[in-house]
Each structure stands twice: as structure tokens, then as C-alpha cells.
Amino acid sequence: MKKPRRILIATLFVLIGVFFSYPLQAQDLNDLVLKLNQTKDNKEKITLLKEVGAYYQKKRAYQKAIDYFSQTLELQKSEGINGSREIQLRQSIAYCYAQQKGYFQAISEYEAILSYQRQNENKQEQVNTLTELSSLYKIILDNAKAINYTQEILQIHQEANNQAGMANAYNNLGFLYKEAGDNAKSLEHYQKALNLNLQNKQNQKNLSEKATLFTNTGVTYSYLRDFKTANQYFSNALDIYQAEGNLSQQAHANNYLAANHYISSKNDLAISTALKAVDIAKTANDQEALLESYQILAEAYQQDGDFKEAQKYSKLIQELKDKIAEKERLAQQQILEEQINVEKKENELNQLLADREKQELALKQSELERQKQEQDLKLRENEVLILKRNQELQASAIRNQQLERDRIAQLLENTQQKALSDAQKQEIEKQKLLAEKQRIEKEQAETEKKQTQEAAQKEKEIRAKEAQQEKVLRNYGYGIIGLVLVVAIVLFMSFINIRKTARQLQVQNKIIEEKGMEIEQQNSEILAQNEELFQNQEEIMAQKEYIEKKNKNLEAHSQQISRSIRAANTIQRAILPHREKLDELLKNYFIIYRPKDIVSGDFYWLNKDGDTTTFVAADCTGHGVPGAFMTLIGNTLLDKIIRVWRITSPEKILARLNDEVRVVLRQEETKNFIDGMDMSIISMKSIENEQVHISFAGAKNNLYYCSAEDSQIQTVRGSRKSIGGSQNSKIFYENNEIILPLGSTIYLGSDGLQDQNNMMRTRFSERKLISVLQENCLLPLSVQQENIEKILDNYMAGTDQRDDILWVGIKI
């Protein structure tokens, strides 16, 4: 069932920006750039930089405008120029960033502007800046901050008793709360805005605002399924637009009425009202309103079973979308051509300036050469004088050198003669010393020989006397020795007996002492061991209490984390398509969904728009809690891209999702190019002859299918490019078109199944997966699921699951 258009207040969230058009008068870019390059006065340079920036802004060359405005800002700061002139520049920079979708840079500039305005308490300027910030935060899907800034706007208008401003703020808050899903607060604020406008019925502007409020309030009642009240508000809005003669808004109002009838199952009224809207939209040439009318008619006829009419309007929808896309493409092309022309013009100016500089340099070079020639002439004259002087100096130096050489030669000769005389004297002295040495050595040898002979004779006499004395002493010694031996033997026997008795006593005393010491030592050791055991027991008890306390804390934390993750699992499963929807749209299918942890980084998504069913299987970076957060981002963005923006082509969905992921994760600012997702998207539509047309696009994921005609597994390769992160800009997502007969089976999912390893650390692999699918593709899908899971369980027995696993089979 088609939901009515969700963006209801176009004027609120279109970036208006503050455009500062500095007066260019009759000057063109050539004059400005020439003056800018010639001037040395910083104040004049500031004015010229502003005018060049304004020129580029007018020509929609926003990056060039930002460059010049930024240069102006830096130069103003160096000159001490701040205040309102700085604010004007920052507003221009913020506007340019917003126009080229640099929303975060634009927000940064506007927040700096707001900080200055709050210090100066300029309420009206604060309202303008707060409005810009609210709009930008709405664009980047940060509804909470958009609401905060809009509430601040409301407070300022309340303090000033500005009823028109209060009504507008209430209206915007109603829209934001509806976007945030809080229908009760949305209705409350719309009603407040409506009441304020009803109090003032004087001017045409209030009537238009009142019509917008009627429309917004009607949409909120429609969301609350109070279709009767919604119908009244839509009718009131239509009456105002008819009174104003505003055909475009009449067409939109009729579309709201038609959508309300369709949702409340009043298809006849929906069709008749939508046809009326078609006629009005064609007269007003409003393609947006006409597209809405076609969409309502296609779905209403589809629900009534009038497939021919439904097909007719589906075709018109596609043709109109193509026409709008072509118009947008041409507009973008025109902007690009204007920017290229501006760049070309600036390059020509730079070339012109370079040529002028070359001419000036040539003139300067010519003057320098003339001056150089004059200097060369003077140098030659000086060189002649210097040469003459050098020659005189050289002659004088040569004479001095000759005199010095003669003096040194004479001195050298005198020195040699003196050295020769000294050498002769030393040789004579050496000969005398040698003769004296030989005489002394001879005398020493004779003296030593004489002393040796005398010593030998004396030694012979002494030995003879000693032999005679030894003979006498030997006879006395024998008698004394015999007597001593007898006495020694008696004493020795007595000593032996005494010594033996003493030793026995000593041994016994020693044994007694050792036993006493051993007993005392054992007692000391026992006491020490008892004390140590007691201390150990106390330490063990303290450690036990500490460990028990830590275990309790860890257990509490673990339970808290487990509860949080289980709650996250409940939330994650809530965003997945429920079984009733899967049964209704896919009918015959199986899904193998195995998170590695409690929550998963894989998810699947399903939607039906008219007669086209879209199914998505995605594998986000990581698993567990980080992967689960990425699935929430992916699911939300798919809802916006397909259900709100009505993009249905798989390749375009991948391209837009890639852009949105990079913006939401702020990857350009944070340089976090890791997080993203791989994805398979299929779009299925029944055609004639019992066939199904399938469009497939993959981001590093493939599609497998088994046709009912040949029963062979075929592979359709996805693009080698992920979603998010840093990707090769030369690789694009591509659609693959397949037509299959009814009864064929298609398979898609994440790479978790293929990457699962066994105990030998061998991957399951794509080849094995294709083999398993080939063996089972003709079996009922329930049996296929059972067999695939059994094969997977056997393969990974004894090892842990490596990644999240998602595998889906659909029989068409």
C-alpha cells in the first residue's frame, strides 16, 4: 500500500541561503582580476576578492567562490576587520557549501555565525541562522537537533509576541515531529499553528500558510487512520487553493485526497480524484504533481485487479521519471558547463596576466643587459689596471722569494757542516768507551776464577771435620734413642686408654647435644610453619573474598551486557521483514540466518511497489554489536531510498546507498573508510508467458540461479565495489537482467557461508557451495535448507563459527 508523500513543506527545508551580491557595476571578471593582481592596498584587495567571489557564486562555481571568500576572510582578520563583515562572508561561504552538498562544512560555518549573533543579541539574525541550521540538520537526518533549533526559533518569536513567526515555527515543529515518528506531538503543533493563523484572516500570505497547515494536519490524521478528519482538512486546503487560482497546489491537494481515499480502501474515489489531479497538473505543467497522480492511479488499479490500467500508469510513471531525470541531468550539465566556462575564463585571464608579466620581465631583462654592458666596460678598465698592478706585485714577490731561497740555502749549508763535526766527535768518544768496557770485563773474569778455587778448598776441609763429628754423635744417639723408645711405649699405651675413654664420653655428650638441638630446631620450625600457615590462611580468605566480590561484579556486568545485547537482538529482529510479509511476497522460500554472536552484521530487506518486489541481502562490516549498528543504518537508508525517494533500479539503489553511507558516517571528515557493507539486490516482476523478469545488482556479492528449464546452477557476478569507504571511482554498479520461467530458484546471501573454515582451516569456498546447490536445487526448499545446514554443521564440527551467515533461496 502506497504511503502519501512525506515531504510536505517544501519551502521549509529547501536551502534558501543568504546570497550577498556585491555590486559589479560595469566591471567584468577581467577588470577585477587585473586590479586584484596590481593592487598593493589590502583594503582594496579585500573589496576585489569579495567581488570575484560573488561573481563565481552567481555563476554557480561554488568551490571557486569559497576559495575567494576564504581568502577575503583571512585578509580581513590580518587587518583586524571583524564583526558584521566577517558574518557576511561566513554566510556566503556556508551558502556555497550547502549548494555543493557540503552540509557538515555549512553547519560548522552557521554555528560560528550563531555564536557571534548570540553575543550581540540580534534576535532577527539569530532566527535566520537557526532556520538554516534546522534545515541542514533535517537534510542529514538529525531530526533531534533540527527540533532543538526550531524550538529556539519559537522561543524568540514568543518573547517578541510575533504570531506569524510562532505559527511558522509550530508548523515546522509539526513536520519535524512527524518525520521523527511522534504523530501525537506533530498533530499538537500543527493545531497550534492552525489556531494562530485562524486568528489572523487579513492577508493572502496567511491564507496560503493556513492551506499548508490544513494539508499537514490532514496528513497527520491520515497517519493516525482518522481518514474522515483528514479528508476535511485536505478539502479545506483545496478550497483555499481554488480561491487563489493556484493550479499547481490544487493538483497536490487532490492527490492528498486521492491518497487518503486509497488508504481508506475507497478506490473508486481515489481513482476519480487522482484523474482530476492529472488534468489540473497537466494544465499547470507540474510534473511532480503529475507523477504523484500516476503513482496513486497505478496502485489503485492494481488493487482493483485492473492490471491493464495499472500497467499503463506504471509505464507513464517510468516515462515521466525518465523525463524528470533527463531534465535534472540537463540542468546539472548546464551548471557543469557554466563552471567549466568560468574555469576556462579564469585560466585565460591567468594566461593574459602571465603574458603581461613576461613582457614586463622582457623589458626589465633588456634594461638589465644594458646596465650589465656598462658594468662590463668599467670592469674591463678596472681589470687592465688591476693586471698592471698585479704584474708589479708579482715581480716584487719573485725578487723577495729569490732572496729568501738564498738565505735558507746558506743556513742549511752551515747546519750540515756543524752536524758533520758533531758526528765525528761522537764516534771518537764511542771508541774510548768500548775499550774501557773490554778492560773491565777482563779484570772481572780473572777475579771470579780465583775466588772459585779458594771456595772449593775450604769446602773440602769443612766436610772432613763434619764426618768425624757425626761418627761420635751417632754412637751417643743410639743409646738415648733406645731409652726414649721404652719410655714412649709405656706413655703411649696409657695415652691410648685415656684417649679412648675420653672419646667415648665426648661422642655420647655430642649425641645428646645434637638430639637436644634437633628437637629445639624442630620445635622452632613447627612454630614458624604454624605462623606461616596462619598468615597464608588469612591471605587466602582475603583473596577469596576479593575474588568472590569481583566475580559478583563481573557477573552483574555480564548479565547487564547480555540483557542489553538481547534487547538489541530483539530490536534488530524487529526491523527484519516479519514472516507474514515474507510469506505474502515471496511465498516459497527459505532463509538461513545465523549470527556469529547474539546480534548480527547481516540483514535482509523486502518491499513491494506495484507489481515489482525488491529483496536485499546485505553483509555489513564486522559482526556483533558494531555490525548490528551498521544494519540499522543500512535498513533506515534503504527505507528512505526505495520507499520515500521511490528509487527502484538496483544499480541506482546501490549508487545512492553508497553516497548516503559516506555522508552518514562522515567518512570524508573522519577518514574512516573501513565501515560499509557488501550487498545483493534483486527486483522481480512477473511478465507474460509465465516468466519472471529479474534485475540484479551486486556490491561484491553474487547471484546464483537454477532455471526450471536446464536445472544447472548459473552465477551472475556483482560489481567489484563495496558500499561506503574509499572505492575506485572508475568501477560502477551494473544491472544484470535475467528472464526465468516460473519454478526456477534463485540464491543470494553474505559470504559468511563460503568463508567458514573446518578444523583443517580450509574454507568452505564458493566452488563447494555451487556443488551443494547443484545437488539440491531440484528438491523442495525446506529439504534444501535442511541439507545445506546439515552439510555446514558437519563441515564446521569442532571449530567456531567465523562470521555471520545469511543464505536465502527463493522459488519464483
PDB file of C-alpha atoms in Angstrom, residues 41-236:
ATOM      1  CA  ASP A  41      46.484  48.052  -0.773  1.00  0.00           C
ATOM      2  CA  ASN A  42      44.947  45.334   1.457  1.00  0.00           C
ATOM      3  CA  LYS A  43      41.618  47.143   1.898  1.00  0.00           C
ATOM      4  CA  GLU A  44      41.167  47.457  -1.864  1.00  0.00           C
ATOM      5  CA  LYS A  45      42.236  43.808  -2.216  1.00  0.00           C
ATOM      6  CA  ILE A  46      39.527  42.781   0.288  1.00  0.00           C
ATOM      7  CA  THR A  47      36.844  44.534  -1.790  1.00  0.00           C
ATOM      8  CA  LEU A  48      38.099  42.962  -5.028  1.00  0.00           C
ATOM      9  CA  LEU A  49      38.294  39.444  -3.514  1.00  0.00           C
ATOM     10  CA  LYS A  50      34.657  39.802  -2.343  1.00  0.00           C
ATOM     11  CA  GLU A  51      33.531  40.877  -5.821  1.00  0.00           C
ATOM     12  CA  VAL A  52      35.337  37.969  -7.532  1.00  0.00           C
ATOM     13  CA  GLY A  53      33.820  35.535  -5.001  1.00  0.00           C
ATOM     14  CA  ALA A  54      30.351  37.000  -5.639  1.00  0.00           C
ATOM     15  CA  TYR A  55      30.890  36.640  -9.397  1.00  0.00           C
ATOM     16  CA  TYR A  56      31.752  32.935  -9.030  1.00  0.00           C
ATOM     17  CA  GLN A  57      28.814  32.427  -6.660  1.00  0.00           C
ATOM     18  CA  LYS A  58      26.454  33.953  -9.232  1.00  0.00           C
ATOM     19  CA  LYS A  59      27.924  31.647 -11.888  1.00  0.00           C
ATOM     20  CA  ARG A  60      27.410  28.656  -9.520  1.00  0.00           C
ATOM     21  CA  ALA A  61      31.139  27.903  -9.387  1.00  0.00           C
ATOM     22  CA  TYR A  62      30.757  27.404  -5.654  1.00  0.00           C
ATOM     23  CA  GLN A  63      34.195  25.979  -4.817  1.00  0.00           C
ATOM     24  CA  LYS A  64      35.927  28.892  -6.528  1.00  0.00           C
ATOM     25  CA  ALA A  65      33.628  31.274  -4.634  1.00  0.00           C
ATOM     26  CA  ILE A  66      34.535  29.564  -1.338  1.00  0.00           C
ATOM     27  CA  ASP A  67      38.249  29.937  -2.142  1.00  0.00           C
ATOM     28  CA  TYR A  68      37.950  33.683  -2.765  1.00  0.00           C
ATOM     29  CA  PHE A  69      35.647  34.302   0.217  1.00  0.00           C
ATOM     30  CA  SER A  70      38.080  32.374   2.457  1.00  0.00           C
ATOM     31  CA  GLN A  71      40.996  34.486   1.195  1.00  0.00           C
ATOM     32  CA  THR A  72      38.945  37.610   1.975  1.00  0.00           C
ATOM     33  CA  LEU A  73      38.210  36.329   5.482  1.00  0.00           C
ATOM     34  CA  GLU A  74      41.897  35.650   6.228  1.00  0.00           C
ATOM     35  CA  LEU A  75      42.939  39.065   4.885  1.00  0.00           C
ATOM     36  CA  GLN A  76      40.221  40.795   6.967  1.00  0.00           C
ATOM     37  CA  LYS A  77      41.472  39.040  10.104  1.00  0.00           C
ATOM     38  CA  SER A  78      45.048  40.174   9.413  1.00  0.00           C
ATOM     39  CA  GLU A  79      43.718  43.755   9.072  1.00  0.00           C
ATOM     40  CA  GLY A  80      41.684  43.447  12.287  1.00  0.00           C
ATOM     41  CA  ILE A  81      38.342  43.654  10.446  1.00  0.00           C
ATOM     42  CA  ASN A  82      35.727  41.520  12.240  1.00  0.00           C
ATOM     43  CA  GLY A  83      32.102  41.860  13.229  1.00  0.00           C
ATOM     44  CA  SER A  84      29.300  42.083  10.677  1.00  0.00           C
ATOM     45  CA  ARG A  85      31.634  41.972   7.660  1.00  0.00           C
ATOM     46  CA  GLU A  86      33.041  38.634   8.861  1.00  0.00           C
ATOM     47  CA  ILE A  87      29.488  37.330   9.366  1.00  0.00           C
ATOM     48  CA  GLN A  88      28.508  38.281   5.796  1.00  0.00           C
ATOM     49  CA  LEU A  89      31.471  36.359   4.413  1.00  0.00           C
ATOM     50  CA  ARG A  90      30.740  33.311   6.561  1.00  0.00           C
ATOM     51  CA  GLN A  91      27.106  33.360   5.385  1.00  0.00           C
ATOM     52  CA  SER A  92      28.261  33.359   1.760  1.00  0.00           C
ATOM     53  CA  ILE A  93      30.723  30.508   2.456  1.00  0.00           C
ATOM     54  CA  ALA A  94      28.007  28.491   4.244  1.00  0.00           C
ATOM     55  CA  TYR A  95      25.591  29.049   1.347  1.00  0.00           C
ATOM     56  CA  CYS A  96      28.171  27.821  -1.189  1.00  0.00           C
ATOM     57  CA  TYR A  97      28.982  24.727   0.899  1.00  0.00           C
ATOM     58  CA  ALA A  98      25.269  23.900   1.132  1.00  0.00           C
ATOM     59  CA  GLN A  99      24.766  24.308  -2.631  1.00  0.00           C
ATOM     60  CA  GLN A 100      27.505  21.748  -3.366  1.00  0.00           C
ATOM     61  CA  LYS A 101      26.149  19.421  -0.641  1.00  0.00           C
ATOM     62  CA  GLY A 102      28.949  20.038   1.834  1.00  0.00           C
ATOM     63  CA  TYR A 103      26.365  20.057   4.598  1.00  0.00           C
ATOM     64  CA  PHE A 104      28.725  19.481   7.534  1.00  0.00           C
ATOM     65  CA  GLN A 105      31.009  22.360   6.474  1.00  0.00           C
ATOM     66  CA  ALA A 106      27.926  24.575   6.048  1.00  0.00           C
ATOM     67  CA  ILE A 107      26.736  23.624   9.561  1.00  0.00           C
ATOM     68  CA  SER A 108      30.147  24.493  11.010  1.00  0.00           C
ATOM     69  CA  GLU A 109      30.024  27.970   9.423  1.00  0.00           C
ATOM     70  CA  TYR A 110      26.430  28.670  10.533  1.00  0.00           C
ATOM     71  CA  GLU A 111      27.188  27.590  14.118  1.00  0.00           C
ATOM     72  CA  ALA A 112      30.132  30.036  14.203  1.00  0.00           C
ATOM     73  CA  ILE A 113      27.773  32.752  12.902  1.00  0.00           C
ATOM     74  CA  LEU A 114      25.176  31.872  15.556  1.00  0.00           C
ATOM     75  CA  SER A 115      27.775  32.088  18.341  1.00  0.00           C
ATOM     76  CA  TYR A 116      28.650  35.663  17.279  1.00  0.00           C
ATOM     77  CA  GLN A 117      24.974  36.680  16.922  1.00  0.00           C
ATOM     78  CA  ARG A 118      24.147  35.396  20.410  1.00  0.00           C
ATOM     79  CA  GLN A 119      26.865  37.601  21.869  1.00  0.00           C
ATOM     80  CA  ASN A 120      25.388  40.641  20.084  1.00  0.00           C
ATOM     81  CA  GLU A 121      21.773  39.624  20.899  1.00  0.00           C
ATOM     82  CA  ASN A 122      20.470  40.288  17.377  1.00  0.00           C
ATOM     83  CA  LYS A 123      17.304  38.191  17.539  1.00  0.00           C
ATOM     84  CA  GLN A 124      16.166  38.511  13.903  1.00  0.00           C
ATOM     85  CA  GLU A 125      19.568  37.480  12.562  1.00  0.00           C
ATOM     86  CA  GLN A 126      19.574  34.588  15.043  1.00  0.00           C
ATOM     87  CA  VAL A 127      16.213  33.429  13.644  1.00  0.00           C
ATOM     88  CA  ASN A 128      17.624  33.387  10.089  1.00  0.00           C
ATOM     89  CA  THR A 129      20.706  31.400  11.133  1.00  0.00           C
ATOM     90  CA  LEU A 130      18.691  28.987  13.313  1.00  0.00           C
ATOM     91  CA  THR A 131      16.386  28.353  10.321  1.00  0.00           C
ATOM     92  CA  GLU A 132      19.396  27.457   8.142  1.00  0.00           C
ATOM     93  CA  LEU A 133      20.784  25.109  10.813  1.00  0.00           C
ATOM     94  CA  SER A 134      17.407  23.411  11.279  1.00  0.00           C
ATOM     95  CA  SER A 135      17.148  22.881   7.517  1.00  0.00           C
ATOM     96  CA  LEU A 136      20.655  21.427   7.243  1.00  0.00           C
ATOM     97  CA  TYR A 137      20.209  19.046  10.188  1.00  0.00           C
ATOM     98  CA  LYS A 138      16.943  17.853   8.599  1.00  0.00           C
ATOM     99  CA  ILE A 139      18.814  17.089   5.361  1.00  0.00           C
ATOM    100  CA  ILE A 140      21.405  14.948   7.201  1.00  0.00           C
ATOM    101  CA  LEU A 141      18.555  13.168   9.083  1.00  0.00           C
ATOM    102  CA  ASP A 142      19.420  14.572  12.531  1.00  0.00           C
ATOM    103  CA  ASN A 143      15.807  15.412  13.488  1.00  0.00           C
ATOM    104  CA  ALA A 144      16.657  15.873  17.177  1.00  0.00           C
ATOM    105  CA  LYS A 145      18.982  18.840  16.524  1.00  0.00           C
ATOM    106  CA  ALA A 146      16.610  20.240  13.905  1.00  0.00           C
ATOM    107  CA  ILE A 147      13.839  20.193  16.562  1.00  0.00           C
ATOM    108  CA  ASN A 148      16.101  21.884  19.155  1.00  0.00           C
ATOM    109  CA  TYR A 149      16.963  24.773  16.806  1.00  0.00           C
ATOM    110  CA  THR A 150      13.324  25.193  15.726  1.00  0.00           C
ATOM    111  CA  GLN A 151      12.216  25.310  19.393  1.00  0.00           C
ATOM    112  CA  GLU A 152      14.768  28.080  19.920  1.00  0.00           C
ATOM    113  CA  ILE A 153      13.195  29.965  16.988  1.00  0.00           C
ATOM    114  CA  LEU A 154       9.766  29.522  18.601  1.00  0.00           C
ATOM    115  CA  GLN A 155      11.048  30.902  21.916  1.00  0.00           C
ATOM    116  CA  ILE A 156      12.405  34.061  20.218  1.00  0.00           C
ATOM    117  CA  HIS A 157       9.064  34.666  18.443  1.00  0.00           C
ATOM    118  CA  GLN A 158       7.167  34.091  21.712  1.00  0.00           C
ATOM    119  CA  GLU A 159       9.317  36.673  23.507  1.00  0.00           C
ATOM    120  CA  ALA A 160       8.614  39.180  20.698  1.00  0.00           C
ATOM    121  CA  ASN A 161       4.902  38.174  20.528  1.00  0.00           C
ATOM    122  CA  ASN A 162       5.368  37.588  16.785  1.00  0.00           C
ATOM    123  CA  GLN A 163       2.303  35.489  15.987  1.00  0.00           C
ATOM    124  CA  ALA A 164       3.208  34.927  12.329  1.00  0.00           C
ATOM    125  CA  GLY A 165       6.649  33.689  13.346  1.00  0.00           C
ATOM    126  CA  MET A 166       5.172  31.492  16.098  1.00  0.00           C
ATOM    127  CA  ALA A 167       2.730  29.950  13.620  1.00  0.00           C
ATOM    128  CA  ASN A 168       5.549  29.166  11.194  1.00  0.00           C
ATOM    129  CA  ALA A 169       7.686  27.639  13.983  1.00  0.00           C
ATOM    130  CA  TYR A 170       4.772  25.474  15.215  1.00  0.00           C
ATOM    131  CA  ASN A 171       4.185  24.344  11.638  1.00  0.00           C
ATOM    132  CA  ASN A 172       7.855  23.368  11.217  1.00  0.00           C
ATOM    133  CA  LEU A 173       7.895  21.532  14.551  1.00  0.00           C
ATOM    134  CA  GLY A 174       4.799  19.613  13.480  1.00  0.00           C
ATOM    135  CA  PHE A 175       6.609  18.486  10.337  1.00  0.00           C
ATOM    136  CA  LEU A 176       9.775  17.521  12.267  1.00  0.00           C
ATOM    137  CA  TYR A 177       7.903  15.538  14.903  1.00  0.00           C
ATOM    138  CA  LYS A 178       6.042  13.701  12.133  1.00  0.00           C
ATOM    139  CA  GLU A 179       9.368  12.864  10.475  1.00  0.00           C
ATOM    140  CA  ALA A 180      10.618  11.629  13.856  1.00  0.00           C
ATOM    141  CA  GLY A 181       7.548   9.353  14.135  1.00  0.00           C
ATOM    142  CA  ASP A 182       5.858  11.229  17.011  1.00  0.00           C
ATOM    143  CA  ASN A 183       2.420  11.766  15.422  1.00  0.00           C
ATOM    144  CA  ALA A 184       0.801  12.964  18.656  1.00  0.00           C
ATOM    145  CA  LYS A 185       3.267  15.872  19.086  1.00  0.00           C
ATOM    146  CA  SER A 186       3.130  16.532  15.354  1.00  0.00           C
ATOM    147  CA  LEU A 187      -0.662  16.965  15.474  1.00  0.00           C
ATOM    148  CA  GLU A 188      -0.412  19.126  18.615  1.00  0.00           C
ATOM    149  CA  HIS A 189       1.988  21.592  16.960  1.00  0.00           C
ATOM    150  CA  TYR A 190       0.081  21.683  13.658  1.00  0.00           C
ATOM    151  CA  GLN A 191      -3.075  22.521  15.613  1.00  0.00           C
ATOM    152  CA  LYS A 192      -1.299  25.357  17.462  1.00  0.00           C
ATOM    153  CA  ALA A 193      -0.064  26.779  14.163  1.00  0.00           C
ATOM    154  CA  LEU A 194      -3.544  26.481  12.676  1.00  0.00           C
ATOM    155  CA  ASN A 195      -5.140  28.281  15.622  1.00  0.00           C
ATOM    156  CA  LEU A 196      -2.707  31.182  15.328  1.00  0.00           C
ATOM    157  CA  ASN A 197      -3.377  31.543  11.597  1.00  0.00           C
ATOM    158  CA  LEU A 198      -7.150  31.393  12.152  1.00  0.00           C
ATOM    159  CA  GLN A 199      -6.792  34.429  14.451  1.00  0.00           C
ATOM    160  CA  ASN A 200      -5.408  36.471  11.550  1.00  0.00           C
ATOM    161  CA  LYS A 201      -7.559  36.357   8.401  1.00  0.00           C
ATOM    162  CA  GLN A 202      -6.369  39.613   6.867  1.00  0.00           C
ATOM    163  CA  ASN A 203      -3.828  38.898   4.137  1.00  0.00           C
ATOM    164  CA  GLN A 204      -3.248  36.438   1.315  1.00  0.00           C
ATOM    165  CA  LYS A 205       0.011  35.155   2.815  1.00  0.00           C
ATOM    166  CA  ASN A 206      -1.795  33.870   5.912  1.00  0.00           C
ATOM    167  CA  LEU A 207      -4.340  32.098   3.681  1.00  0.00           C
ATOM    168  CA  SER A 208      -1.528  30.240   1.903  1.00  0.00           C
ATOM    169  CA  GLU A 209       0.100  29.330   5.214  1.00  0.00           C
ATOM    170  CA  LYS A 210      -3.283  28.169   6.509  1.00  0.00           C
ATOM    171  CA  ALA A 211      -3.721  25.933   3.452  1.00  0.00           C
ATOM    172  CA  THR A 212      -0.310  24.383   4.074  1.00  0.00           C
ATOM    173  CA  LEU A 213      -1.275  23.780   7.707  1.00  0.00           C
ATOM    174  CA  PHE A 214      -4.563  22.173   6.618  1.00  0.00           C
ATOM    175  CA  THR A 215      -2.576  19.836   4.366  1.00  0.00           C
ATOM    176  CA  ASN A 216      -0.013  18.924   7.026  1.00  0.00           C
ATOM    177  CA  THR A 217      -2.696  18.362   9.665  1.00  0.00           C
ATOM    178  CA  GLY A 218      -4.616  16.185   7.226  1.00  0.00           C
ATOM    179  CA  VAL A 219      -1.553  14.022   6.587  1.00  0.00           C
ATOM    180  CA  THR A 220      -1.035  13.545  10.332  1.00  0.00           C
ATOM    181  CA  TYR A 221      -4.686  12.484  10.780  1.00  0.00           C
ATOM    182  CA  SER A 222      -4.229  10.122   7.837  1.00  0.00           C
ATOM    183  CA  TYR A 223      -1.227   8.535   9.582  1.00  0.00           C
ATOM    184  CA  LEU A 224      -3.423   8.157  12.675  1.00  0.00           C
ATOM    185  CA  ARG A 225      -6.049   6.464  10.377  1.00  0.00           C
ATOM    186  CA  ASP A 226      -8.654   9.118  11.124  1.00  0.00           C
ATOM    187  CA  PHE A 227      -9.459   9.324   7.403  1.00  0.00           C
ATOM    188  CA  LYS A 228     -12.670  11.341   7.779  1.00  0.00           C
ATOM    189  CA  THR A 229     -10.972  14.202   9.653  1.00  0.00           C
ATOM    190  CA  ALA A 230      -8.027  14.044   7.261  1.00  0.00           C
ATOM    191  CA  ASN A 231     -10.421  14.369   4.319  1.00  0.00           C
ATOM    192  CA  GLN A 232     -11.954  17.534   5.852  1.00  0.00           C
ATOM    193  CA  TYR A 233      -8.549  19.209   6.234  1.00  0.00           C
ATOM    194  CA  PHE A 234      -7.483  18.280   2.679  1.00  0.00           C
ATOM    195  CA  SER A 235     -10.776  19.704   1.359  1.00  0.00           C
ATOM    196  CA  ASN A 236     -10.267  22.948   3.297  1.00  0.00           C
TER     197      ASN A 236
END
